[in-house]
PDB file of C-alpha atoms in Angstrom:
ATOM      1  CA  UNK C 481    -157.789 -32.366  13.221  1.00  0.00           C
ATOM      2  CA  UNK C 482    -159.554 -34.952  11.297  1.00  0.00           C
ATOM      3  CA  UNK C 483    -158.651 -33.797   7.714  1.00  0.00           C
ATOM      4  CA  UNK C 484    -157.664 -36.398   5.049  1.00  0.00           C
ATOM      5  CA  UNK C 485    -153.833 -35.913   4.198  1.00  0.00           C
ATOM      6  CA  UNK C 486    -154.892 -35.934   0.492  1.00  0.00           C
ATOM      7  CA  UNK C 487    -157.196 -32.994   0.940  1.00  0.00           C
ATOM      8  CA  UNK C 488    -154.565 -31.122   2.963  1.00  0.00           C
ATOM      9  CA  UNK C 489    -152.023 -31.794   0.340  1.00  0.00           C
ATOM     10  CA  UNK C 490    -154.315 -30.578  -2.437  1.00  0.00           C
ATOM     11  CA  UNK C 491    -154.919 -27.353  -0.361  1.00  0.00           C
ATOM     12  CA  UNK C 492    -150.987 -26.913  -0.151  1.00  0.00           C
ATOM     13  CA  UNK C 493    -150.638 -27.486  -3.758  1.00  0.00           C
ATOM     14  CA  UNK C 494    -153.446 -24.965  -4.639  1.00  0.00           C
ATOM     15  CA  UNK C 495    -151.746 -22.426  -2.279  1.00  0.00           C
ATOM     16  CA  UNK C 496    -148.438 -22.862  -4.216  1.00  0.00           C
ATOM     17  CA  UNK C 497    -150.176 -22.413  -7.428  1.00  0.00           C
ATOM     18  CA  UNK C 498    -151.861 -19.254  -6.222  1.00  0.00           C
ATOM     19  CA  UNK C 499    -148.508 -17.886  -5.028  1.00  0.00           C
ATOM     20  CA  UNK C 500    -146.992 -18.518  -8.467  1.00  0.00           C
ATOM     21  CA  UNK C 501    -149.844 -16.769 -10.159  1.00  0.00           C
ATOM     22  CA  UNK C 502    -149.573 -13.757  -7.697  1.00  0.00           C
ATOM     23  CA  UNK C 503    -145.835 -13.630  -8.136  1.00  0.00           C
ATOM     24  CA  UNK C 504    -146.072 -13.750 -11.871  1.00  0.00           C
ATOM     25  CA  UNK C 505    -148.497 -10.844 -11.854  1.00  0.00           C
ATOM     26  CA  UNK C 506    -146.586  -8.859  -9.165  1.00  0.00           C
ATOM     27  CA  UNK C 507    -147.251  -5.139  -9.024  1.00  0.00           C
ATOM     28  CA  UNK C 508    -144.248  -4.020  -7.170  1.00  0.00           C
ATOM     29  CA  UNK C 509    -142.050  -5.209  -4.197  1.00  0.00           C
ATOM     30  CA  UNK C 510    -144.909  -4.888  -1.646  1.00  0.00           C
ATOM     31  CA  UNK C 511    -147.764  -6.311  -3.626  1.00  0.00           C
ATOM     32  CA  UNK C 512    -150.572  -7.489  -1.163  1.00  0.00           C
ATOM     33  CA  UNK C 513    -151.658 -10.245  -3.400  1.00  0.00           C
ATOM     34  CA  UNK C 514    -148.227 -11.915  -3.182  1.00  0.00           C
ATOM     35  CA  UNK C 515    -148.006 -11.465   0.476  1.00  0.00           C
ATOM     36  CA  UNK C 516    -151.421 -13.025   0.965  1.00  0.00           C
ATOM     37  CA  UNK C 517    -150.466 -15.831  -1.245  1.00  0.00           C
ATOM     38  CA  UNK C 518    -147.225 -16.336   0.827  1.00  0.00           C
ATOM     39  CA  UNK C 519    -149.371 -16.541   3.975  1.00  0.00           C
ATOM     40  CA  UNK C 520    -151.694 -19.005   2.490  1.00  0.00           C
ATOM     41  CA  UNK C 521    -148.836 -21.288   1.755  1.00  0.00           C
ATOM     42  CA  UNK C 522    -147.691 -21.074   5.443  1.00  0.00           C
ATOM     43  CA  UNK C 523    -151.235 -21.869   6.701  1.00  0.00           C
ATOM     44  CA  UNK C 524    -151.824 -24.696   4.228  1.00  0.00           C
ATOM     45  CA  UNK C 525    -148.309 -26.126   5.012  1.00  0.00           C
ATOM     46  CA  UNK C 526    -148.929 -26.196   8.693  1.00  0.00           C
ATOM     47  CA  UNK C 527    -152.224 -27.828   8.357  1.00  0.00           C
ATOM     48  CA  UNK C 528    -150.623 -30.501   6.023  1.00  0.00           C
ATOM     49  CA  UNK C 529    -147.814 -31.242   8.395  1.00  0.00           C
ATOM     50  CA  UNK C 530    -150.258 -31.694  11.302  1.00  0.00           C
ATOM     51  CA  UNK C 531    -152.629 -33.822   9.338  1.00  0.00           C
ATOM     52  CA  UNK C 532    -149.777 -35.974   7.883  1.00  0.00           C
ATOM     53  CA  UNK C 533    -148.300 -36.518  11.386  1.00  0.00           C
ATOM     54  CA  UNK C 534    -151.753 -37.545  12.774  1.00  0.00           C
ATOM     55  CA  UNK C 535    -152.517 -39.973   9.926  1.00  0.00           C
ATOM     56  CA  UNK C 536    -149.059 -41.372   9.238  1.00  0.00           C
ATOM     57  CA  UNK C 537    -146.799 -40.378  12.121  1.00  0.00           C
ATOM     58  CA  UNK C 538    -144.611 -38.705   9.578  1.00  0.00           C
ATOM     59  CA  UNK C 539    -143.331 -35.142   8.760  1.00  0.00           C
ATOM     60  CA  UNK C 540    -141.836 -33.430   5.874  1.00  0.00           C
ATOM     61  CA  UNK C 541    -138.139 -32.193   5.745  1.00  0.00           C
ATOM     62  CA  UNK C 542    -139.409 -28.530   5.306  1.00  0.00           C
ATOM     63  CA  UNK C 543    -139.304 -25.788   7.763  1.00  0.00           C
ATOM     64  CA  UNK C 544    -141.087 -22.388   7.703  1.00  0.00           C
ATOM     65  CA  UNK C 545    -138.860 -19.455   8.618  1.00  0.00           C
ATOM     66  CA  UNK C 546    -139.694 -16.032   9.882  1.00  0.00           C
ATOM     67  CA  UNK C 547    -139.380 -13.018   7.768  1.00  0.00           C
ATOM     68  CA  UNK C 548    -136.207 -10.914   8.335  1.00  0.00           C
ATOM     69  CA  UNK C 549    -138.324  -7.973   9.561  1.00  0.00           C
ATOM     70  CA  UNK C 550    -139.743 -10.222  12.326  1.00  0.00           C
ATOM     71  CA  UNK C 551    -136.159 -11.290  13.305  1.00  0.00           C
ATOM     72  CA  UNK C 552    -135.580  -7.674  14.242  1.00  0.00           C
ATOM     73  CA  UNK C 553    -138.072  -7.985  17.061  1.00  0.00           C
ATOM     74  CA  UNK C 554    -136.356 -11.312  18.255  1.00  0.00           C
ATOM     75  CA  UNK C 555    -132.913  -9.549  18.073  1.00  0.00           C
ATOM     76  CA  UNK C 556    -133.893  -7.074  20.802  1.00  0.00           C
ATOM     77  CA  UNK C 557    -134.832 -10.039  22.986  1.00  0.00           C
ATOM     78  CA  UNK C 558    -131.667 -12.163  22.186  1.00  0.00           C
ATOM     79  CA  UNK C 559    -128.822 -10.391  20.539  1.00  0.00           C
ATOM     80  CA  UNK C 560    -126.825 -13.658  20.317  1.00  0.00           C
ATOM     81  CA  UNK C 561    -128.916 -14.914  17.479  1.00  0.00           C
ATOM     82  CA  UNK C 562    -128.724 -11.749  15.313  1.00  0.00           C
ATOM     83  CA  UNK C 563    -129.138 -12.591  11.656  1.00  0.00           C
ATOM     84  CA  UNK C 564    -130.012 -16.255  12.146  1.00  0.00           C
ATOM     85  CA  UNK C 565    -133.172 -17.621  10.708  1.00  0.00           C
ATOM     86  CA  UNK C 566    -135.504 -19.073  13.247  1.00  0.00           C
ATOM     87  CA  UNK C 567    -138.261 -21.639  12.507  1.00  0.00           C
ATOM     88  CA  UNK C 568    -141.761 -20.506  13.276  1.00  0.00           C
ATOM     89  CA  UNK C 569    -143.158 -22.420  16.178  1.00  0.00           C
ATOM     90  CA  UNK C 570    -146.925 -22.257  16.349  1.00  0.00           C
TER      91      UNK C 570
END
């Protein structure tokens, strides 16, 4: 990936701002705009982390965790980790 880290950071910042706007205008617990904004943060963060590492050989101290509903699928595979948050590995 050959993006500039500053451009990737700006995309992440924009995704965070869009999430705040969607959360502030939430129309119920399952508002699709909030979910879409959440996923945009995940995508923008993953790109930023990759670009930052390529450009500066550095990472952030942040980790993206799976949703609790997704953990239910993992629990059937490994009951030992029941209730534990697992970082998303892409």
